[in-house]
PDB file of C-alpha atoms in Angstrom:
ATOM      1  CA  UNK S   1       3.015   9.353 -12.185  1.00  0.00           C
ATOM      2  CA  UNK S   2       5.024  11.082 -10.096  1.00  0.00           C
ATOM      3  CA  UNK S   3       6.004  14.850 -10.064  1.00  0.00           C
ATOM      4  CA  UNK S   4       1.566  15.649 -10.763  1.00  0.00           C
ATOM      5  CA  UNK S   5      -0.881  16.547  -8.260  1.00  0.00           C
ATOM      6  CA  UNK S   6      -4.379  15.392  -9.154  1.00  0.00           C
ATOM      7  CA  UNK S   7      -6.542  17.108  -6.411  1.00  0.00           C
ATOM      8  CA  UNK S   8      -9.775  17.055  -6.041  1.00  0.00           C
ATOM      9  CA  UNK S   9     -12.287  14.466  -7.863  1.00  0.00           C
ATOM     10  CA  UNK S  10      -9.172  14.335 -10.534  1.00  0.00           C
ATOM     11  CA  UNK S  11      -7.977  10.996  -8.542  1.00  0.00           C
ATOM     12  CA  UNK S  12     -10.246   9.319  -6.487  1.00  0.00           C
ATOM     13  CA  UNK S  13      -8.879   5.843  -6.108  1.00  0.00           C
ATOM     14  CA  UNK S  14      -6.131   3.658  -7.385  1.00  0.00           C
ATOM     15  CA  UNK S  15      -6.419  -0.035  -7.149  1.00  0.00           C
ATOM     16  CA  UNK S  16      -2.440  -1.551  -6.598  1.00  0.00           C
ATOM     17  CA  UNK S  17      -1.813  -4.476  -7.204  1.00  0.00           C
ATOM     18  CA  UNK S  18       1.276  -6.654  -5.591  1.00  0.00           C
ATOM     19  CA  UNK S  19       3.879  -5.367  -2.537  1.00  0.00           C
ATOM     20  CA  UNK S  20       5.570  -3.856  -4.849  1.00  0.00           C
ATOM     21  CA  UNK S  21       8.633  -6.101  -3.960  1.00  0.00           C
ATOM     22  CA  UNK S  22      12.342  -5.242  -6.313  1.00  0.00           C
ATOM     23  CA  UNK S  23      13.648  -7.459  -8.292  1.00  0.00           C
ATOM     24  CA  UNK S  24      15.685 -10.430  -7.220  1.00  0.00           C
ATOM     25  CA  UNK S  25      19.326  -9.140  -8.090  1.00  0.00           C
ATOM     26  CA  UNK S  26      22.477  -9.149  -6.658  1.00  0.00           C
ATOM     27  CA  UNK S  27      22.713  -5.716  -5.285  1.00  0.00           C
ATOM     28  CA  UNK S  28      19.472  -7.070  -3.115  1.00  0.00           C
ATOM     29  CA  UNK S  29      20.647 -10.474  -2.471  1.00  0.00           C
ATOM     30  CA  UNK S  30      23.918  -9.099  -0.891  1.00  0.00           C
ATOM     31  CA  UNK S  31      21.780  -6.281   1.001  1.00  0.00           C
ATOM     32  CA  UNK S  32      19.493  -9.380   2.702  1.00  0.00           C
ATOM     33  CA  UNK S  33      22.642 -10.973   3.550  1.00  0.00           C
ATOM     34  CA  UNK S  34      23.788  -8.703   5.684  1.00  0.00           C
ATOM     35  CA  UNK S  35      21.205  -7.639   7.240  1.00  0.00           C
ATOM     36  CA  UNK S  36      20.921 -11.507   8.290  1.00  0.00           C
ATOM     37  CA  UNK S  37      24.053 -11.224   9.171  1.00  0.00           C
ATOM     38  CA  UNK S  38      23.578  -8.965  11.892  1.00  0.00           C
ATOM     39  CA  UNK S  39      20.817 -10.343  13.066  1.00  0.00           C
ATOM     40  CA  UNK S  40      17.503  -9.198  11.605  1.00  0.00           C
ATOM     41  CA  UNK S  41      15.080 -10.083   8.752  1.00  0.00           C
ATOM     42  CA  UNK S  42      17.287  -9.246   5.719  1.00  0.00           C
ATOM     43  CA  UNK S  43      14.148  -9.340   3.336  1.00  0.00           C
ATOM     44  CA  UNK S  44      12.712  -6.905   4.852  1.00  0.00           C
ATOM     45  CA  UNK S  45      14.858  -4.348   4.312  1.00  0.00           C
ATOM     46  CA  UNK S  46      16.407  -5.849   1.156  1.00  0.00           C
ATOM     47  CA  UNK S  47      12.349  -7.007  -0.330  1.00  0.00           C
ATOM     48  CA  UNK S  48       9.534  -5.817   1.678  1.00  0.00           C
ATOM     49  CA  UNK S  49      10.782  -2.153   3.074  1.00  0.00           C
ATOM     50  CA  UNK S  50      11.339  -0.618  -0.717  1.00  0.00           C
ATOM     51  CA  UNK S  51       8.255  -2.751  -1.609  1.00  0.00           C
ATOM     52  CA  UNK S  52       6.117  -1.518   0.729  1.00  0.00           C
ATOM     53  CA  UNK S  53       7.503   2.158  -0.215  1.00  0.00           C
ATOM     54  CA  UNK S  54       6.297   1.651  -3.731  1.00  0.00           C
ATOM     55  CA  UNK S  55       2.983   0.987  -2.597  1.00  0.00           C
ATOM     56  CA  UNK S  56       2.699   4.211  -0.328  1.00  0.00           C
ATOM     57  CA  UNK S  57       3.676   6.489  -2.591  1.00  0.00           C
ATOM     58  CA  UNK S  58       1.151   5.031  -4.750  1.00  0.00           C
ATOM     59  CA  UNK S  59      -1.377   4.969  -2.087  1.00  0.00           C
ATOM     60  CA  UNK S  60      -0.945   8.509  -1.591  1.00  0.00           C
ATOM     61  CA  UNK S  61      -1.415  10.076  -4.698  1.00  0.00           C
ATOM     62  CA  UNK S  62      -5.192   9.908  -3.947  1.00  0.00           C
ATOM     63  CA  UNK S  63      -4.866  11.891  -0.719  1.00  0.00           C
ATOM     64  CA  UNK S  64      -2.980  15.383  -1.700  1.00  0.00           C
ATOM     65  CA  UNK S  65      -5.280  17.195   0.853  1.00  0.00           C
ATOM     66  CA  UNK S  66      -7.398  17.539   3.494  1.00  0.00           C
ATOM     67  CA  UNK S  67      -9.775  18.047   0.970  1.00  0.00           C
ATOM     68  CA  UNK S  68     -10.016  15.228  -1.089  1.00  0.00           C
ATOM     69  CA  UNK S  69     -11.685  11.978  -0.864  1.00  0.00           C
ATOM     70  CA  UNK S  70     -11.098   8.497  -2.355  1.00  0.00           C
ATOM     71  CA  UNK S  71     -10.433   4.975  -1.844  1.00  0.00           C
ATOM     72  CA  UNK S  72      -7.248   2.838  -2.497  1.00  0.00           C
ATOM     73  CA  UNK S  73      -7.753  -1.232  -2.873  1.00  0.00           C
ATOM     74  CA  UNK S  74      -4.114  -3.047  -2.731  1.00  0.00           C
ATOM     75  CA  UNK S  75      -4.685  -6.752  -4.270  1.00  0.00           C
ATOM     76  CA  UNK S  76      -2.754  -9.103  -3.180  1.00  0.00           C
ATOM     77  CA  UNK S  77      -3.392 -11.088   0.150  1.00  0.00           C
ATOM     78  CA  UNK S  78       0.289 -10.426   1.420  1.00  0.00           C
ATOM     79  CA  UNK S  79      -1.015  -6.929   2.559  1.00  0.00           C
ATOM     80  CA  UNK S  80      -3.426  -8.869   5.301  1.00  0.00           C
ATOM     81  CA  UNK S  81      -0.488 -10.468   6.879  1.00  0.00           C
ATOM     82  CA  UNK S  82       1.005  -9.066  10.579  1.00  0.00           C
ATOM     83  CA  UNK S  83       4.336  -8.571   8.258  1.00  0.00           C
ATOM     84  CA  UNK S  84       2.641  -6.027   6.148  1.00  0.00           C
ATOM     85  CA  UNK S  85      -0.469  -4.717   8.292  1.00  0.00           C
ATOM     86  CA  UNK S  86       2.309  -3.163  10.796  1.00  0.00           C
ATOM     87  CA  UNK S  87       3.892  -0.874   8.044  1.00  0.00           C
ATOM     88  CA  UNK S  88       0.631   0.445   7.409  1.00  0.00           C
ATOM     89  CA  UNK S  89       0.004   4.356   8.331  1.00  0.00           C
ATOM     90  CA  UNK S  90      -1.720   4.836  11.572  1.00  0.00           C
ATOM     91  CA  UNK S  91      -4.504   6.997   9.293  1.00  0.00           C
ATOM     92  CA  UNK S  92      -5.245   4.014   7.889  1.00  0.00           C
ATOM     93  CA  UNK S  93      -6.218   2.026  10.861  1.00  0.00           C
ATOM     94  CA  UNK S  94      -9.943   2.275   9.210  1.00  0.00           C
ATOM     95  CA  UNK S  95      -9.133  -0.248   6.779  1.00  0.00           C
ATOM     96  CA  UNK S  96     -11.480  -3.152   5.546  1.00  0.00           C
ATOM     97  CA  UNK S  97     -10.694  -5.702   3.619  1.00  0.00           C
ATOM     98  CA  UNK S  98     -12.291  -6.796   0.805  1.00  0.00           C
ATOM     99  CA  UNK S  99     -11.960  -9.814  -1.652  1.00  0.00           C
ATOM    100  CA  UNK S 100     -12.887 -10.241  -5.814  1.00  0.00           C
ATOM    101  CA  UNK S 101     -16.399 -11.772  -4.714  1.00  0.00           C
ATOM    102  CA  UNK S 102     -16.966  -8.338  -2.256  1.00  0.00           C
ATOM    103  CA  UNK S 103     -15.270  -5.736  -4.344  1.00  0.00           C
ATOM    104  CA  UNK S 104     -18.130  -4.434  -5.887  1.00  0.00           C
ATOM    105  CA  UNK S 105     -20.127  -4.064  -2.833  1.00  0.00           C
ATOM    106  CA  UNK S 106     -17.240  -2.493  -0.741  1.00  0.00           C
ATOM    107  CA  UNK S 107     -16.832   0.204  -3.069  1.00  0.00           C
ATOM    108  CA  UNK S 108     -20.505   0.664  -3.413  1.00  0.00           C
ATOM    109  CA  UNK S 109     -20.821   0.943   0.395  1.00  0.00           C
ATOM    110  CA  UNK S 110     -17.943   3.413   0.969  1.00  0.00           C
ATOM    111  CA  UNK S 111     -18.932   5.530  -1.700  1.00  0.00           C
ATOM    112  CA  UNK S 112     -22.484   5.598  -0.726  1.00  0.00           C
ATOM    113  CA  UNK S 113     -20.882   6.577   3.117  1.00  0.00           C
ATOM    114  CA  UNK S 114     -19.245   9.519   1.545  1.00  0.00           C
ATOM    115  CA  UNK S 115     -22.058  10.973  -0.532  1.00  0.00           C
ATOM    116  CA  UNK S 116     -24.322  10.673   2.595  1.00  0.00           C
ATOM    117  CA  UNK S 117     -21.674  12.940   3.875  1.00  0.00           C
ATOM    118  CA  UNK S 118     -21.339  15.769   1.927  1.00  0.00           C
TER     119      UNK S 118
END
């Protein structure tokens, strides 16, 4: 939720389903067409960047201080594509991919590594 800091162990993870793309609408389409005419990818400016901003804001709720530890799961295959990978913050360089078949194992592995550090 906006305006609430859940530090420490109050929020240890977030699952973000989808890329946060805004709904198609007249204003978004005008923006897309404007950037397309300028020779850049209008879809990025009208949809992908605003959507990714929402994703990053949601993910940012998990880690608020240097002492916070948590996991963020992005559930959408599009995040594995170059167009989205290039938008991830540099701090996410240790990210990994998981699937529905591996999510339980990956979550367990993450929390086991954290327990061993502490």
